mmCIF file of C-alpha atoms and ligand atoms in Angstrom:
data_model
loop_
_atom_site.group_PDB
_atom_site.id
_atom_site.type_symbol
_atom_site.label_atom_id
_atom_site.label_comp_id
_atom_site.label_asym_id
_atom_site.label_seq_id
_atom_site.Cartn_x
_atom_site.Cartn_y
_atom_site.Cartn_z
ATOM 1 C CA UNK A 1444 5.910 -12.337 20.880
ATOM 2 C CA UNK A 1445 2.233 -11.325 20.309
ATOM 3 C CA UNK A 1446 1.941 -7.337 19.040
ATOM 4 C CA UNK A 1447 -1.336 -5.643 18.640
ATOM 5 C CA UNK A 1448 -1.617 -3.100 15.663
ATOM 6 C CA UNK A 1449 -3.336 -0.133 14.732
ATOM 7 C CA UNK A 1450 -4.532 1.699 11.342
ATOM 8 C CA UNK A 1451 -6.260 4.545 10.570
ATOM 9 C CA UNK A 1452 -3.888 6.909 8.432
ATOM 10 C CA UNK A 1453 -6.778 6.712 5.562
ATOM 11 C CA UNK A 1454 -10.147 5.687 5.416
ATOM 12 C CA UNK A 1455 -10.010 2.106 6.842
ATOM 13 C CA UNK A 1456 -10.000 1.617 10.738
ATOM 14 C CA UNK A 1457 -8.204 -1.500 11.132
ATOM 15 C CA UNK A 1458 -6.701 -3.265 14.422
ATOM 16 C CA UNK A 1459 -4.753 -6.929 14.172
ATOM 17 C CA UNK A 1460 -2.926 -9.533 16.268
ATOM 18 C CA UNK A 1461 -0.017 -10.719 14.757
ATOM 19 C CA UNK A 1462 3.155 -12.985 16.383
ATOM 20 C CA UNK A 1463 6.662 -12.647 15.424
ATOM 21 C CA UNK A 1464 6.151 -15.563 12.679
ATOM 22 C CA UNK A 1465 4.646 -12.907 11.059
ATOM 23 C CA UNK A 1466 1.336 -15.082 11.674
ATOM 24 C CA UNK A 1467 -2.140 -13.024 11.626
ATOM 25 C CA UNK A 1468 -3.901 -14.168 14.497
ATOM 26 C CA UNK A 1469 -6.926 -12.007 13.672
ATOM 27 C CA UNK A 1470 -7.041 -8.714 11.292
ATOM 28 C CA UNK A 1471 -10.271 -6.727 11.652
ATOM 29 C CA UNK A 1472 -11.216 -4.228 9.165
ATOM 30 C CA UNK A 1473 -13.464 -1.277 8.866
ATOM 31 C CA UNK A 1474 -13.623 0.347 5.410
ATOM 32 C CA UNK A 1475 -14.935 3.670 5.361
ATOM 33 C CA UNK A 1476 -15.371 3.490 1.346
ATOM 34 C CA UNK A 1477 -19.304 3.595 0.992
ATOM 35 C CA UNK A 1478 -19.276 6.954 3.513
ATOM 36 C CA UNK A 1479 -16.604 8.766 1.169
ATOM 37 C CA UNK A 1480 -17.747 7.169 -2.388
ATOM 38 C CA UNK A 1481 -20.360 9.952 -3.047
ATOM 39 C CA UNK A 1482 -17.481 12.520 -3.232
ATOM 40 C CA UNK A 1483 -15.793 10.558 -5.394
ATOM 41 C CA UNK A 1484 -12.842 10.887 -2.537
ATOM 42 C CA UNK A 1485 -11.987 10.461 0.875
ATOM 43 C CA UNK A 1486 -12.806 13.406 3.447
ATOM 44 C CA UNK A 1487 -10.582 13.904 6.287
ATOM 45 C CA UNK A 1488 -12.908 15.421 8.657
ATOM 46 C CA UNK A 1489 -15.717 12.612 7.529
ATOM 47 C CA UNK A 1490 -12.908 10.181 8.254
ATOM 48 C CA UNK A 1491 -11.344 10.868 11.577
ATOM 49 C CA UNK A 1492 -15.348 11.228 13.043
ATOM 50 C CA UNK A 1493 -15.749 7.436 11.894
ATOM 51 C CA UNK A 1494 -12.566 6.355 13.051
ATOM 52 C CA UNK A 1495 -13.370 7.599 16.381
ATOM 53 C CA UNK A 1496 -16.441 5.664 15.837
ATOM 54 C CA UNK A 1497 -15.363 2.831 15.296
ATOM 55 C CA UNK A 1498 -11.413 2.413 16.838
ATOM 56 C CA UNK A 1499 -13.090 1.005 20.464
ATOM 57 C CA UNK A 1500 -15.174 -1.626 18.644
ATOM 58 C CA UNK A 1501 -12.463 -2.616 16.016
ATOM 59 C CA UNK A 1502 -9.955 -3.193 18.833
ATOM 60 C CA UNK A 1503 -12.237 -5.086 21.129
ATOM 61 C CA UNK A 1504 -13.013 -7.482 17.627
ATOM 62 C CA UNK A 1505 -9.330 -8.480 16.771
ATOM 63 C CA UNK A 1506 -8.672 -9.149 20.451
ATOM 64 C CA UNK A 1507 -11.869 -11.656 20.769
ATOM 65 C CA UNK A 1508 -11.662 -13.491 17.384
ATOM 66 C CA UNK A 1509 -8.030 -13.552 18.283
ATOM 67 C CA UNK A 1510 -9.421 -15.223 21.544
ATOM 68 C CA UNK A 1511 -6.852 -13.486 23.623
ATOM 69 C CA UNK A 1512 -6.840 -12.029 26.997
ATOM 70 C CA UNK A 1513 -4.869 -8.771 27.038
ATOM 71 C CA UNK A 1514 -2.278 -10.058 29.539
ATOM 72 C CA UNK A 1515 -0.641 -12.357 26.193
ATOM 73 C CA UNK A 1516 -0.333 -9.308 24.382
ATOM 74 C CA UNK A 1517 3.616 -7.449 24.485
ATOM 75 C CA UNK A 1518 3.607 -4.259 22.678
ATOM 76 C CA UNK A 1519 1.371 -2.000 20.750
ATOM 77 C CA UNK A 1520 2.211 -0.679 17.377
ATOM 78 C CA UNK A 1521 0.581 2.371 15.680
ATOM 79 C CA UNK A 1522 0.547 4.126 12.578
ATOM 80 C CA UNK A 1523 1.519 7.647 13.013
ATOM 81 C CA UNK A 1524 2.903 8.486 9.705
ATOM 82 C CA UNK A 1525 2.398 9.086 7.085
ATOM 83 C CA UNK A 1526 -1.824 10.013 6.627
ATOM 84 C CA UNK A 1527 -4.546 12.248 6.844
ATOM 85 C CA UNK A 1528 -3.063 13.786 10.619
ATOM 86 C CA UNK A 1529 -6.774 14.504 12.099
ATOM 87 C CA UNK A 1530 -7.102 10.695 11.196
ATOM 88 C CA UNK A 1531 -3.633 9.400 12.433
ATOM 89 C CA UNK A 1532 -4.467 11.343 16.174
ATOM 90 C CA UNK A 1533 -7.383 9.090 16.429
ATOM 91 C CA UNK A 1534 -5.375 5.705 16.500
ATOM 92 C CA UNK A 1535 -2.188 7.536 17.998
ATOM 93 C CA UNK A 1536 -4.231 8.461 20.925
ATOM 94 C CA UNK A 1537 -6.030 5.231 21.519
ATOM 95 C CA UNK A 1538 -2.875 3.182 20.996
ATOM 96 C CA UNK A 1539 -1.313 5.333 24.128
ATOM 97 C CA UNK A 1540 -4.397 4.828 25.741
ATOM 98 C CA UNK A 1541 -4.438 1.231 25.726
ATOM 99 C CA UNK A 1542 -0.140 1.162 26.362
ATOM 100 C CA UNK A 1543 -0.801 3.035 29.175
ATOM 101 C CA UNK A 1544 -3.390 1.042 31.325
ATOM 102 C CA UNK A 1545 -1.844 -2.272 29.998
ATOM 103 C CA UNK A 1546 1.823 -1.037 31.023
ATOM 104 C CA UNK A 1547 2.644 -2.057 27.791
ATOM 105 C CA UNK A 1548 5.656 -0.317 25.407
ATOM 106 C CA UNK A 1549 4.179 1.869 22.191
ATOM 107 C CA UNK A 1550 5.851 1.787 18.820
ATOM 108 C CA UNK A 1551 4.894 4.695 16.136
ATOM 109 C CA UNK A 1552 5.358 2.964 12.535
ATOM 110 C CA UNK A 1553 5.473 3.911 8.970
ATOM 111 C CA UNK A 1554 2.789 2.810 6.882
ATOM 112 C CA UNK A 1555 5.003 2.921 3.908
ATOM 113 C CA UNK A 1556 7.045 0.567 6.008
ATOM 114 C CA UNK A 1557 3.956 -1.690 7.179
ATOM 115 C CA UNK A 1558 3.560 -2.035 3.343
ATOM 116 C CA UNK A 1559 7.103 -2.835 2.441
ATOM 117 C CA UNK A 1560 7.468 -5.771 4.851
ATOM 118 C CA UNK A 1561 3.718 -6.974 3.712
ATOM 119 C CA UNK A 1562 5.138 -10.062 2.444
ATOM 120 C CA UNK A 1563 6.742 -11.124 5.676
ATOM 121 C CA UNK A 1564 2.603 -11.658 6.611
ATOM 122 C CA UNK A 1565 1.535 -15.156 6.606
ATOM 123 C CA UNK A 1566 -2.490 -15.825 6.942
ATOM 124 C CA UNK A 1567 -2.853 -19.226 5.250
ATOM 125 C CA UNK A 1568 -1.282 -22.453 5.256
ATOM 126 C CA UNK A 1569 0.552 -21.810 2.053
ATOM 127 C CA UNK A 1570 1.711 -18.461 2.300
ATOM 128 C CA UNK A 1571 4.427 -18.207 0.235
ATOM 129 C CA UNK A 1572 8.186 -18.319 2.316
ATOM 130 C CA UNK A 1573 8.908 -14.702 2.815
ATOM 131 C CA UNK A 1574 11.777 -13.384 1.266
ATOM 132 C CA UNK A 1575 15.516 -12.480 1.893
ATOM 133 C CA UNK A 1576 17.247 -9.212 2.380
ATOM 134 C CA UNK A 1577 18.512 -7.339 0.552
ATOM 135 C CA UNK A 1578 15.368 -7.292 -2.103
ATOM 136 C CA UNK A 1579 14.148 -4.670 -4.617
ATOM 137 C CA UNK A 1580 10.182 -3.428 -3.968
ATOM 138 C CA UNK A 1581 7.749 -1.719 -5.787
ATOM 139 C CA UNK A 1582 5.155 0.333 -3.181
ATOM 140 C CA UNK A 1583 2.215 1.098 -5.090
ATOM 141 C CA UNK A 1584 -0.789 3.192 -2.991
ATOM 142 C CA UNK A 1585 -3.107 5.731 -3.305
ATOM 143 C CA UNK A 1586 -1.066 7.924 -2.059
ATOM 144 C CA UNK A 1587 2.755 6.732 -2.802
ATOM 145 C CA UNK A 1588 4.388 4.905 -5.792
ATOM 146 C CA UNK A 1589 8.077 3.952 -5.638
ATOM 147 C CA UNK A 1590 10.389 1.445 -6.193
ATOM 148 C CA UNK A 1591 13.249 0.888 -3.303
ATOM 149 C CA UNK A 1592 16.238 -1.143 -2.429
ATOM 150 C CA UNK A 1593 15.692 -2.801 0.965
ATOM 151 C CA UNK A 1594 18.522 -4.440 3.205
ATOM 152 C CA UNK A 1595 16.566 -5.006 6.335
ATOM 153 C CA UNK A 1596 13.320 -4.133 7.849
ATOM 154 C CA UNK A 1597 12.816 -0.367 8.961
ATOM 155 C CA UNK A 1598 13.262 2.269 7.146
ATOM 156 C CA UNK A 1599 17.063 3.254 7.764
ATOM 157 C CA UNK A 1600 17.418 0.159 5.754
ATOM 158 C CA UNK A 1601 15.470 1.575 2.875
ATOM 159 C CA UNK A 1602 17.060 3.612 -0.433
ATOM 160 C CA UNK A 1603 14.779 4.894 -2.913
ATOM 161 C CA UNK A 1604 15.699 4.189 -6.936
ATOM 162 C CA UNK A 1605 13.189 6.049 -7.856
ATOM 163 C CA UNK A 1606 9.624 7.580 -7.260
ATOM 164 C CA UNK A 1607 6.473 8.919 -9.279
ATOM 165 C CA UNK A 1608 7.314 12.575 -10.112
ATOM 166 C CA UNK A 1609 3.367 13.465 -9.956
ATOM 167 C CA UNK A 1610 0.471 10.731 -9.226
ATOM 168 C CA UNK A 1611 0.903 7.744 -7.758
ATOM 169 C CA UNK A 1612 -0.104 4.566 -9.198
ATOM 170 C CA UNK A 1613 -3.370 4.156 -7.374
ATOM 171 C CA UNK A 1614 -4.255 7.733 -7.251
ATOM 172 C CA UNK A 1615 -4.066 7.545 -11.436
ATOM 173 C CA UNK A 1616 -6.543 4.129 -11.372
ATOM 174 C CA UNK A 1617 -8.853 5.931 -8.829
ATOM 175 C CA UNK A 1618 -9.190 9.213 -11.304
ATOM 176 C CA UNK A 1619 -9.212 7.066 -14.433
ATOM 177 C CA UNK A 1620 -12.601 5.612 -12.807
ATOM 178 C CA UNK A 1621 -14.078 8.254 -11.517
ATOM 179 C CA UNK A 1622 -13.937 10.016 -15.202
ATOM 180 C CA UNK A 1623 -15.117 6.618 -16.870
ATOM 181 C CA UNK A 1624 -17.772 6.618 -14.134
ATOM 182 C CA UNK A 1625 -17.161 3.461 -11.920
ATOM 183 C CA UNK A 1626 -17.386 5.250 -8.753
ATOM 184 C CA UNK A 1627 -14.176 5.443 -5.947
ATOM 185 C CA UNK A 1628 -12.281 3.589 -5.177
ATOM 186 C CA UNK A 1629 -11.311 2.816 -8.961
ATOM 187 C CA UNK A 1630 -8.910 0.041 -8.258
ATOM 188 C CA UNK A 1631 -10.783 -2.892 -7.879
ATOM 189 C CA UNK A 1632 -13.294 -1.904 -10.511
ATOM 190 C CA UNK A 1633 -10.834 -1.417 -13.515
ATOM 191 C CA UNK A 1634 -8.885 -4.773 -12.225
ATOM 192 C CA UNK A 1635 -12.440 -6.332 -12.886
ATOM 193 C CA UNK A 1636 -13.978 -4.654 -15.827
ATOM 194 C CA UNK A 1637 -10.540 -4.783 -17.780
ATOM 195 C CA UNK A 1638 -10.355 -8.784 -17.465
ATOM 196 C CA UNK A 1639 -12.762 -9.449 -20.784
ATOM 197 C CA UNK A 1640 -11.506 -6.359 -22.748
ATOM 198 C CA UNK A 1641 -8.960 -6.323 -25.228
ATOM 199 C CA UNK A 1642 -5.577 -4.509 -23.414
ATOM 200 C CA UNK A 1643 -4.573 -3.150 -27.557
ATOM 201 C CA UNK A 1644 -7.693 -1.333 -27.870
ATOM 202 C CA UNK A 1645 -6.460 1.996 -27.136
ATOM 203 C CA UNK A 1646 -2.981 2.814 -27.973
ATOM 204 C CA UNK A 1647 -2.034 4.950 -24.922
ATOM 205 C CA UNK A 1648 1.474 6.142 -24.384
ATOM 206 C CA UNK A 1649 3.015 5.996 -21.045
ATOM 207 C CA UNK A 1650 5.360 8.631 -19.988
ATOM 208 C CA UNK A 1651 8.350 7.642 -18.959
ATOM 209 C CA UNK A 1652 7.447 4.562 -20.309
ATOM 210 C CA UNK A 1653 11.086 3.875 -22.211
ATOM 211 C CA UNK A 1654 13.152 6.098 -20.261
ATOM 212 C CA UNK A 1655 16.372 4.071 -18.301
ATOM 213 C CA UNK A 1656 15.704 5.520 -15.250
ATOM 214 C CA UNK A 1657 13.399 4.281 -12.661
ATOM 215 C CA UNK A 1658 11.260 7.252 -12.104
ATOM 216 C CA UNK A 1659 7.833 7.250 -12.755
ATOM 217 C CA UNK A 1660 4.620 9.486 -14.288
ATOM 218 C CA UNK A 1661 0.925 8.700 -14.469
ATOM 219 C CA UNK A 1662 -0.590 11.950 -14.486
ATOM 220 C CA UNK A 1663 0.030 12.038 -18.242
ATOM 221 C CA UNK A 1664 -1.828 8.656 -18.906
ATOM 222 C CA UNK A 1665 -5.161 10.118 -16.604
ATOM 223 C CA UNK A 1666 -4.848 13.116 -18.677
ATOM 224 C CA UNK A 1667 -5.228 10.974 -22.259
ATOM 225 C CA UNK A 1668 -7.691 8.986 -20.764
ATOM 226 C CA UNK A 1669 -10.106 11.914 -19.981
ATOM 227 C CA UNK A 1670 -9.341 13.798 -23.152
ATOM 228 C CA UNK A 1671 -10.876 10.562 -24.956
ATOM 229 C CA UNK A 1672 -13.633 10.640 -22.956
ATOM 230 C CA UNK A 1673 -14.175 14.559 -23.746
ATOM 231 C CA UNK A 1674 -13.798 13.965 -27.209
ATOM 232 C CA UNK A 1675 -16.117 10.675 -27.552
ATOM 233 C CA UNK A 1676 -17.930 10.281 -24.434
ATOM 234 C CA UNK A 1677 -17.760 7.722 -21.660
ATOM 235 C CA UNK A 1678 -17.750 4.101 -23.693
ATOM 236 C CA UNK A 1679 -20.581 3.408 -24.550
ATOM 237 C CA UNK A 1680 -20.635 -0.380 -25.298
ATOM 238 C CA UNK A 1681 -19.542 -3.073 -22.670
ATOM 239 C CA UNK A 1682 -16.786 -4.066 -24.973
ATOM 240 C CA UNK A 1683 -15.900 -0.458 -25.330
ATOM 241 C CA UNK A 1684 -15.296 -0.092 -21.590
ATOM 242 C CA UNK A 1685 -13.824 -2.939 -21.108
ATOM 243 C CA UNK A 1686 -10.929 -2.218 -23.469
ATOM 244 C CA UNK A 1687 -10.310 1.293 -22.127
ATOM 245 C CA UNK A 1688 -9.706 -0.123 -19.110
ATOM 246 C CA UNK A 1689 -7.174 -2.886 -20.166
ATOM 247 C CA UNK A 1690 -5.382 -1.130 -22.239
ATOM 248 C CA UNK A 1691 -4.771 1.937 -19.108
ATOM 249 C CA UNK A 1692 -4.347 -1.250 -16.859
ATOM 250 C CA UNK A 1693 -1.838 -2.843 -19.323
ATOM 251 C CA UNK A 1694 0.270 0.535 -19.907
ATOM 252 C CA UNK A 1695 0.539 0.909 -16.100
ATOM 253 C CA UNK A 1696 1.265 -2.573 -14.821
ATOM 254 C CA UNK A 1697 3.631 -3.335 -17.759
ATOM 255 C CA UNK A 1698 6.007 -0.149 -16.872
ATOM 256 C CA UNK A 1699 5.749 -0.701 -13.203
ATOM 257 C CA UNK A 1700 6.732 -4.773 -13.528
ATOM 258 C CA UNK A 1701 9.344 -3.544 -16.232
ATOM 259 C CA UNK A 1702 11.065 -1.018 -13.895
ATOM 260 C CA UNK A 1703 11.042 -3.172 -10.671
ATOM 261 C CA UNK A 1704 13.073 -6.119 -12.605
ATOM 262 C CA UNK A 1705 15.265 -4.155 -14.204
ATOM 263 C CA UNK A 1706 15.865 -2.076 -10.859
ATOM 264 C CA UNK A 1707 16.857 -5.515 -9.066
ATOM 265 C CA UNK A 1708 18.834 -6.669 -12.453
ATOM 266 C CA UNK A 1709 20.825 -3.165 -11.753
ATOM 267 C CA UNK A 1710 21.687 -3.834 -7.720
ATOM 268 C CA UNK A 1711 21.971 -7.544 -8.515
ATOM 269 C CA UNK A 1712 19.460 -8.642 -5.892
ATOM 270 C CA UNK A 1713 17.999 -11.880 -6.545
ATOM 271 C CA UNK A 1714 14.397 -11.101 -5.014
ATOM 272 C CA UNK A 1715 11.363 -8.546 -5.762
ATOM 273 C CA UNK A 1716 8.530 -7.788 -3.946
ATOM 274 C CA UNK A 1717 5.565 -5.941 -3.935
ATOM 275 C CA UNK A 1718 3.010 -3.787 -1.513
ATOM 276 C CA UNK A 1719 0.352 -1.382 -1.568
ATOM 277 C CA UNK A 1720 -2.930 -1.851 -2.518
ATOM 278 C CA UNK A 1721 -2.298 -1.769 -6.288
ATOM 279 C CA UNK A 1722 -0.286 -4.825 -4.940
ATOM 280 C CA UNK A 1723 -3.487 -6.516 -5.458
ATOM 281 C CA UNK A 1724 -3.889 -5.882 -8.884
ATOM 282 C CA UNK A 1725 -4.178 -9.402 -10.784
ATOM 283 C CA UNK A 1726 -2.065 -8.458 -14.188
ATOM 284 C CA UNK A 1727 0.675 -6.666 -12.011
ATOM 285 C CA UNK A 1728 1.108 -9.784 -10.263
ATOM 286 C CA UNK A 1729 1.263 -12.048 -13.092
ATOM 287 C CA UNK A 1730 3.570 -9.453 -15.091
ATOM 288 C CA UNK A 1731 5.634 -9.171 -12.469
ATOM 289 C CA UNK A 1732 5.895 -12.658 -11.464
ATOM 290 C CA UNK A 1733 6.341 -13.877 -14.989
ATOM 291 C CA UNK A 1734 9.043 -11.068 -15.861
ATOM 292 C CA UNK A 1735 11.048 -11.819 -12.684
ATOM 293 C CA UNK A 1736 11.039 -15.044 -13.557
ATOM 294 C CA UNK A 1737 12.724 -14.301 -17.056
ATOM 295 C CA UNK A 1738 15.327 -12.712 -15.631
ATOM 296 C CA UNK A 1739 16.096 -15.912 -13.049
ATOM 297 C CA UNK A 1740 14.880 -13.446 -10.589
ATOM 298 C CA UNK A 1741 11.910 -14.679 -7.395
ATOM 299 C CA UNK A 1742 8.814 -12.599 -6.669
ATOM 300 C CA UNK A 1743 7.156 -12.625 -3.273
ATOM 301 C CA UNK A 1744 3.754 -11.198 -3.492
ATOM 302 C CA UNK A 1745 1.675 -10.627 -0.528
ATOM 303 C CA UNK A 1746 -1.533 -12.544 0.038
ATOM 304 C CA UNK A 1747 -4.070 -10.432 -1.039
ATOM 305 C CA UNK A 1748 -5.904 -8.914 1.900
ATOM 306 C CA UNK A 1749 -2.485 -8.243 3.043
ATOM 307 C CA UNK A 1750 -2.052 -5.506 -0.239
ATOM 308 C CA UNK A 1751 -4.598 -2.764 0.708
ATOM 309 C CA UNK A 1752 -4.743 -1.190 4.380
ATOM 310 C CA UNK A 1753 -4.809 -3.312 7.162
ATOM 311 C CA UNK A 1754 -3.319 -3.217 10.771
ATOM 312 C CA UNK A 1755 -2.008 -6.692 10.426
ATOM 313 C CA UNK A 1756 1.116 -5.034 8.155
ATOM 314 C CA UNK A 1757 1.640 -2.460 11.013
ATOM 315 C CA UNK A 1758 1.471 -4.742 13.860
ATOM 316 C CA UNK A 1759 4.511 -6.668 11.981
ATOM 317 C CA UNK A 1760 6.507 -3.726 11.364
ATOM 318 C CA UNK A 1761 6.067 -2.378 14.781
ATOM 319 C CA UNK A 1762 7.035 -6.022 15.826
ATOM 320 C CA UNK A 1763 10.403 -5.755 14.546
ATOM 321 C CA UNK A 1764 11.139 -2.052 15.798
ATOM 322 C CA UNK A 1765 10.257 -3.828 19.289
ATOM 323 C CA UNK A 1766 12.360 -6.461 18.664
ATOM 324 C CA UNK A 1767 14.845 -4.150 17.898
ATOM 325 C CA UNK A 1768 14.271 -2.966 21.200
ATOM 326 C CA UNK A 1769 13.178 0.534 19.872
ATOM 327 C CA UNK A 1770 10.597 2.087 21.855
ATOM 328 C CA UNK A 1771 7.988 5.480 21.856
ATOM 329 C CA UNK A 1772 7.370 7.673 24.353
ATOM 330 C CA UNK A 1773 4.075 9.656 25.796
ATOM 331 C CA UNK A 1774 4.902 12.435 23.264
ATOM 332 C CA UNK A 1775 5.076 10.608 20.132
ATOM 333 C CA UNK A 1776 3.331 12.278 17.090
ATOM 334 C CA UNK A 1777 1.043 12.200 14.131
ATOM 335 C CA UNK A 1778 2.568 13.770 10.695
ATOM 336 C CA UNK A 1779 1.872 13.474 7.218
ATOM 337 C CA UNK A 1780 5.196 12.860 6.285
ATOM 338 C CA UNK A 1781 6.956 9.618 5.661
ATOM 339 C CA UNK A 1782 10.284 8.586 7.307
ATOM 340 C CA UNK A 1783 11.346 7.246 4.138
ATOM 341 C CA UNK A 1784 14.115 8.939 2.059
ATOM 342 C CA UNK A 1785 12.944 10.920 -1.054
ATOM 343 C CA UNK A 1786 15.109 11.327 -3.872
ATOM 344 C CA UNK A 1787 13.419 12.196 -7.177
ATOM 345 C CA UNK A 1788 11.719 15.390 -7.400
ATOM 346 C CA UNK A 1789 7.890 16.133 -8.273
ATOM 347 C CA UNK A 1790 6.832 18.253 -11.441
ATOM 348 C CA UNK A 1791 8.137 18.884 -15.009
ATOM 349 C CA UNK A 1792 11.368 19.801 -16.612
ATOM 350 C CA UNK A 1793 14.602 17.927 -17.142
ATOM 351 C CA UNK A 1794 16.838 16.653 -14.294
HETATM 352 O O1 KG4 B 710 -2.568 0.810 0.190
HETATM 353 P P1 KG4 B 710 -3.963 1.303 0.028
HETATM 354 O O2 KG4 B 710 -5.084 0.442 0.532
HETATM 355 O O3 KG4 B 710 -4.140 2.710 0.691
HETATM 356 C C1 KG4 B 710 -3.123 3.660 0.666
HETATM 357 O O4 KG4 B 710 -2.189 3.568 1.499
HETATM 358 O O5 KG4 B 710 -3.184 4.539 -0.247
HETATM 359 O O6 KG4 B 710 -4.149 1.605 -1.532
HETATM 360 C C2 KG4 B 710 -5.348 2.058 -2.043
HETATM 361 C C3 KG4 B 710 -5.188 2.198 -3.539
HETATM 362 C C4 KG4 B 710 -6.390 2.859 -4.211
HETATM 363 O O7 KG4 B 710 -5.904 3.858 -5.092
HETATM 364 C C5 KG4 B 710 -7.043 1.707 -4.967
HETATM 365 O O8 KG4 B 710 -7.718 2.119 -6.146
HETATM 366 C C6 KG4 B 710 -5.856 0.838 -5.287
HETATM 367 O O9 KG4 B 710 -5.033 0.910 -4.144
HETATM 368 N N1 KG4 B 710 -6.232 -0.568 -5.536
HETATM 369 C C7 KG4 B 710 -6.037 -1.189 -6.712
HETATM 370 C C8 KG4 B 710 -6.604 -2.488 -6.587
HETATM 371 N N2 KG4 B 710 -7.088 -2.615 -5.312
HETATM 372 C C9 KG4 B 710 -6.849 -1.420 -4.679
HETATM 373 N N3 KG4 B 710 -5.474 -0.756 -7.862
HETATM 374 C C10 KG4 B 710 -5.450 -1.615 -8.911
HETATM 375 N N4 KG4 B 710 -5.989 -2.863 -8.861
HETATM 376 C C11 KG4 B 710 -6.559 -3.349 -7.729
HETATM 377 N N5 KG4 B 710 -7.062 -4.571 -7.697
HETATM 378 ZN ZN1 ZN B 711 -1.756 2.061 2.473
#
């Protein structure tokens, strides 16, 4: 079975071939990042103008380096949840489009749930053997942080332990660079910049950092981070920025790898995995590799340029809703809600 995938819920226009191995037969992806990076942020109307742009071109790419002819392909699967909407319409309507003048059936997917079965994606030879159900999975974003118990793959499956009750994970590196100055999105440049520095040079305190339960904060660490730099100025020294960075990188990958172990210690699930594009963050993946392992316990990371947005993730997640025989009709919609459950509740004050 051969599906054909579409993203645009965010800033990257992306459209992939992938077969029910979970093989990538092509992944084409068009990142938006340079038009949005001098607002520091992405801009929804700026956004769905270039995905219009550039949807056509982006599909006709993954279907030619896949070296397909449209008649192999069985099903088309689209994100239309959750995202910017004005930027989900775009790939909503071309996906019916194209299902309509191939005669081929349309799945709406989850990109929370293209991210969550990320690991079931296999590009090279030695893609690691994807893992079991049930599992335990931290989903780590720009937009989303949580950490879920998952006994098969869509989201009826999916229970969430517990969630960020303000920024997510990404959303938190993305602000911390932006008031360091290192420009959007701030992901990939604290990853780098905090390899040399020393992760003890600045003590910060993580909320929620020691409390049992698996809920989550990082708006508190952003906030100590910027009332540093309004007290001593941006670092000045290389060494200087370098160790504000891995010490805010250490605080937030060592609470997320602590809380997914001990979340799959608690439901006694012998697997964790990762997703999102923090998913690509080198220290959470050795943390969380070498803390699973401590606790007898295997981590399946996703290959790396299956972490961050891609329609290679949504092409396998429709896959299995068309497996599963699910189909969508004519009318199906854009929203920028998720389908997964939601248990803990944003803000302050005791639960
Ligand atoms: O999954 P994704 O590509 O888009 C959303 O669905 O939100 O995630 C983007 C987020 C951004 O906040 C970006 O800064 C973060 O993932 N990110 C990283 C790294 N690469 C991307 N965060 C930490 N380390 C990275 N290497
Ligand atoms: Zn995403």
């Amino acid at each position: 079975m051969l599906v054909l995938g579409i993203e645009s819920s965010c800033d990257e226009t992306g459209a992939a071939v992938v077969d029910h191995d979970g093989r990538v037969l092509s992944d084409v992806v068009h990142s938006q990042v340079k038009l949005h990076a001098p607002y520091g942020g992405v801009i929804p109307e700026l956004a769905s103008r270039d995905h219009l742009k550039n949807a056509g071109p982006v599909v006709r790419e993954a279907m030619s380096s896949a070296g397909l002819s449209w008649e192999r392909i069985d099903g088309i699967a689209v994100t239309n949840r959750p995202g910017l909407v004005g930027a989900l319409l775009v790939g909503v309507q071309l996906a019916k489009g194209l299902a309509w003048a191939r005669g081929l059936p349309l799945v709406g997917v989850d990109h929370l749930v293209g991210h969550l079965l990320a690991v079931f994606l296999r590009r090279g030879e030695d893609a690691a053997l994807p893992p079991e159900f049930p599992f335990v999975a931290l989903l780590a974003s720009g937009g989303h942080t949580a950490i879920y118990r998952v006994d098969g793959p869509s989201a009826a499956h999916v229970k969430e332990l517990g969630a960020t009750r303000d920024d997510a994970a990404g959303e938190a590196f993305d602000k911390v660079a932006k008031v360091l100055g290192l420009g959007y999105p701030g992901g990939p440049a604290i990853d780098r910049l905090a390899r040399g520095g020393d992760p003890k040079a600045v003590p910060f305190t993580l909320p929620m950092g020691f409390s049992k339960s698996f809920e989550l904060s990082f708006s508190g660490i952003k906030t100590q981070v910027a009332a540093r730099v309004r007290e001593h100025g941006v670092p000045a020294t290389e060494a200087e920025m370098a160790g504000t960075c891995a010490s805010f990188q250490a605080a937030v990958t060592s609470v997320l790898a602590k809380k997914l172990v001990a979340a799959a210690v608690q439901e006694r699930v012998s697997t964790v995995v990762i997703g999102g594009g923090v998913a690509a963050n080198r220290e959470l993946r050795s943390r969380v590799t070498e803390l699973a392992g401590q606790h007898g316990i295997r981590a399946v990371l996703p290959e790396l340029a299956s972490c961050t947005d891609n329609a290679a993730i949504i092409a396998y997640a429709g896959l299995v809703k068309l497996q599963n025989g699910e189909r969508d009709s004519w009318n199906l919609i854009a929203t920028s809600a998720t389908s997964l459950p939601r248990s803990t509740r944003k803000g302050r004050g005791a639960r």
